[in-house]
Amino acid sequence: MANSTDNFERYLKLNNLGYSARPTLDNYSCKEIAQVLQLNLSTVCRWVKRGWLKATKRSARHYQIRRWHLKQFFDNPPHSIKKRIAVLDVEAINYLLGRKA
């Protein structure tokens, strides 16, 4: 099975050719978000634990994040990490949110 990074690379290629390549997923794990944004897994988990990024706990160590909550987070990031969010790859964020770049 292809990982999130491979899917993102395919998305970029198709998007550059003018095709709509929206992901079909509506839910992501912290690991998937971290891979696409090229962040450490602990960073995304910290956002969830601090309540900045809403998520549903699926097990003791795993969270499920809905695309809608991810959109809310990126549209209105916490003040303390606003600069860090601003330097993330816009194409990667658009991929996660299902937006066309």
PDB file of C-alpha atoms in Angstrom:
ATOM      1  CA  MET A   1       0.000   0.000   0.000  1.00  0.00           C
ATOM      2  CA  ALA A   2       1.335   3.445  -0.897  1.00  0.00           C
ATOM      3  CA  ASN A   3       2.160   5.790   1.938  1.00  0.00           C
ATOM      4  CA  SER A   4       1.026   9.408   2.293  1.00  0.00           C
ATOM      5  CA  THR A   5       4.257  10.784   0.846  1.00  0.00           C
ATOM      6  CA  ASP A   6       3.809   8.748  -2.367  1.00  0.00           C
ATOM      7  CA  ASN A   7       0.190   9.889  -2.616  1.00  0.00           C
ATOM      8  CA  PHE A   8       1.263  13.502  -2.183  1.00  0.00           C
ATOM      9  CA  GLU A   9       3.873  13.188  -4.940  1.00  0.00           C
ATOM     10  CA  ARG A  10       1.212  11.745  -7.287  1.00  0.00           C
ATOM     11  CA  TYR A  11      -1.114  14.584  -6.338  1.00  0.00           C
ATOM     12  CA  LEU A  12       1.539  17.175  -7.226  1.00  0.00           C
ATOM     13  CA  LYS A  13       2.204  15.575 -10.622  1.00  0.00           C
ATOM     14  CA  LEU A  14      -1.493  15.395 -11.506  1.00  0.00           C
ATOM     15  CA  ASN A  15      -2.136  18.894 -10.178  1.00  0.00           C
ATOM     16  CA  ASN A  16       0.725  20.314 -12.266  1.00  0.00           C
ATOM     17  CA  LEU A  17      -0.869  18.713 -15.331  1.00  0.00           C
ATOM     18  CA  GLY A  18      -4.158  20.457 -14.521  1.00  0.00           C
ATOM     19  CA  TYR A  19      -6.067  17.448 -13.203  1.00  0.00           C
ATOM     20  CA  SER A  20      -8.133  17.444 -10.057  1.00  0.00           C
ATOM     21  CA  ALA A  21      -6.435  15.044  -7.685  1.00  0.00           C
ATOM     22  CA  ARG A  22      -8.354  15.547  -4.462  1.00  0.00           C
ATOM     23  CA  PRO A  23      -7.704  12.914  -1.824  1.00  0.00           C
ATOM     24  CA  THR A  24     -10.663  10.705  -1.030  1.00  0.00           C
ATOM     25  CA  LEU A  25      -9.871  10.517   2.670  1.00  0.00           C
ATOM     26  CA  ASP A  26     -11.925  12.537   5.093  1.00  0.00           C
ATOM     27  CA  ASN A  27      -9.954  11.355   8.123  1.00  0.00           C
ATOM     28  CA  TYR A  28      -6.237  11.310   8.802  1.00  0.00           C
ATOM     29  CA  SER A  29      -3.959   9.947  11.465  1.00  0.00           C
ATOM     30  CA  CYS A  30      -1.288  12.092  13.109  1.00  0.00           C
ATOM     31  CA  LYS A  31       1.287  10.014  11.252  1.00  0.00           C
ATOM     32  CA  GLU A  32      -0.267  10.731   7.841  1.00  0.00           C
ATOM     33  CA  ILE A  33      -0.424  14.466   8.534  1.00  0.00           C
ATOM     34  CA  ALA A  34       3.167  14.502   9.782  1.00  0.00           C
ATOM     35  CA  GLN A  35       4.408  12.646   6.683  1.00  0.00           C
ATOM     36  CA  VAL A  36       2.684  14.949   4.210  1.00  0.00           C
ATOM     37  CA  LEU A  37       3.751  18.128   6.030  1.00  0.00           C
ATOM     38  CA  GLN A  38       7.251  16.733   6.651  1.00  0.00           C
ATOM     39  CA  LEU A  39       6.945  17.237  10.401  1.00  0.00           C
ATOM     40  CA  ASN A  40       7.838  15.048  13.321  1.00  0.00           C
ATOM     41  CA  LEU A  41       4.972  12.821  14.466  1.00  0.00           C
ATOM     42  CA  SER A  42       5.311  14.183  18.002  1.00  0.00           C
ATOM     43  CA  THR A  43       4.633  17.721  16.713  1.00  0.00           C
ATOM     44  CA  VAL A  44       1.229  16.781  15.296  1.00  0.00           C
ATOM     45  CA  CYS A  45       0.387  14.705  18.396  1.00  0.00           C
ATOM     46  CA  ARG A  46       1.320  17.707  20.567  1.00  0.00           C
ATOM     47  CA  TRP A  47      -1.121  19.906  18.621  1.00  0.00           C
ATOM     48  CA  VAL A  48      -3.855  17.374  19.389  1.00  0.00           C
ATOM     49  CA  LYS A  49      -2.927  16.962  23.067  1.00  0.00           C
ATOM     50  CA  ARG A  50      -2.910  20.741  23.572  1.00  0.00           C
ATOM     51  CA  GLY A  51      -6.375  20.954  22.037  1.00  0.00           C
ATOM     52  CA  TRP A  52      -5.230  23.064  19.072  1.00  0.00           C
ATOM     53  CA  LEU A  53      -6.192  20.375  16.565  1.00  0.00           C
ATOM     54  CA  LYS A  54      -9.439  18.551  17.287  1.00  0.00           C
ATOM     55  CA  ALA A  55      -9.293  14.772  17.014  1.00  0.00           C
ATOM     56  CA  THR A  56     -11.038  11.592  18.058  1.00  0.00           C
ATOM     57  CA  LYS A  57      -9.012   9.162  20.146  1.00  0.00           C
ATOM     58  CA  ARG A  58      -9.006   5.754  18.440  1.00  0.00           C
ATOM     59  CA  SER A  59      -6.748   3.956  20.917  1.00  0.00           C
ATOM     60  CA  ALA A  60      -4.313   4.786  23.685  1.00  0.00           C
ATOM     61  CA  ARG A  61      -1.804   6.219  21.192  1.00  0.00           C
ATOM     62  CA  HIS A  62      -3.748   6.908  17.993  1.00  0.00           C
ATOM     63  CA  TYR A  63      -5.962   9.800  16.958  1.00  0.00           C
ATOM     64  CA  GLN A  64      -8.261  10.339  13.982  1.00  0.00           C
ATOM     65  CA  ILE A  65      -8.426  13.884  12.609  1.00  0.00           C
ATOM     66  CA  ARG A  66     -11.268  14.948  10.322  1.00  0.00           C
ATOM     67  CA  ARG A  67     -10.452  17.109   7.324  1.00  0.00           C
ATOM     68  CA  TRP A  68     -12.841  19.780   8.612  1.00  0.00           C
ATOM     69  CA  HIS A  69     -10.915  20.087  11.897  1.00  0.00           C
ATOM     70  CA  LEU A  70      -7.661  20.270   9.972  1.00  0.00           C
ATOM     71  CA  LYS A  71      -9.116  23.118   7.895  1.00  0.00           C
ATOM     72  CA  GLN A  72     -10.156  24.979  11.050  1.00  0.00           C
ATOM     73  CA  PHE A  73      -6.654  24.544  12.465  1.00  0.00           C
ATOM     74  CA  PHE A  74      -4.894  25.885   9.347  1.00  0.00           C
ATOM     75  CA  ASP A  75      -7.372  28.729   8.859  1.00  0.00           C
ATOM     76  CA  ASN A  76      -6.943  29.913  12.438  1.00  0.00           C
ATOM     77  CA  PRO A  77      -3.720  28.522  13.973  1.00  0.00           C
ATOM     78  CA  PRO A  78      -2.804  29.261  17.589  1.00  0.00           C
ATOM     79  CA  HIS A  79      -0.894  32.523  17.943  1.00  0.00           C
ATOM     80  CA  SER A  80       2.170  30.821  19.428  1.00  0.00           C
ATOM     81  CA  ILE A  81       2.763  28.673  16.302  1.00  0.00           C
ATOM     82  CA  LYS A  82       1.311  30.964  13.610  1.00  0.00           C
ATOM     83  CA  LYS A  83       4.762  31.664  12.111  1.00  0.00           C
ATOM     84  CA  ARG A  84       5.626  27.962  11.977  1.00  0.00           C
ATOM     85  CA  ILE A  85       2.360  27.140  10.232  1.00  0.00           C
ATOM     86  CA  ALA A  86       2.930  29.969   7.730  1.00  0.00           C
ATOM     87  CA  VAL A  87       6.150  28.349   6.450  1.00  0.00           C
ATOM     88  CA  LEU A  88       4.611  24.927   5.805  1.00  0.00           C
ATOM     89  CA  ASP A  89       4.266  23.817   2.178  1.00  0.00           C
ATOM     90  CA  VAL A  90       1.012  25.279   0.841  1.00  0.00           C
ATOM     91  CA  GLU A  91       0.648  22.442  -1.678  1.00  0.00           C
ATOM     92  CA  ALA A  92       0.901  19.888   1.132  1.00  0.00           C
ATOM     93  CA  ILE A  93      -1.789  21.709   3.125  1.00  0.00           C
ATOM     94  CA  ASN A  94      -4.011  21.901   0.024  1.00  0.00           C
ATOM     95  CA  TYR A  95      -3.510  18.174  -0.516  1.00  0.00           C
ATOM     96  CA  LEU A  96      -4.683  17.369   3.015  1.00  0.00           C
ATOM     97  CA  LEU A  97      -7.663  19.708   2.730  1.00  0.00           C
ATOM     98  CA  GLY A  98      -8.641  18.447  -0.708  1.00  0.00           C
ATOM     99  CA  ARG A  99      -8.204  21.844  -2.319  1.00  0.00           C
ATOM    100  CA  LYS A 100      -6.905  22.409  -5.805  1.00  0.00           C
ATOM    101  CA  ALA A 101      -3.686  24.432  -5.667  1.00  0.00           C
TER     102      ALA A 101
END
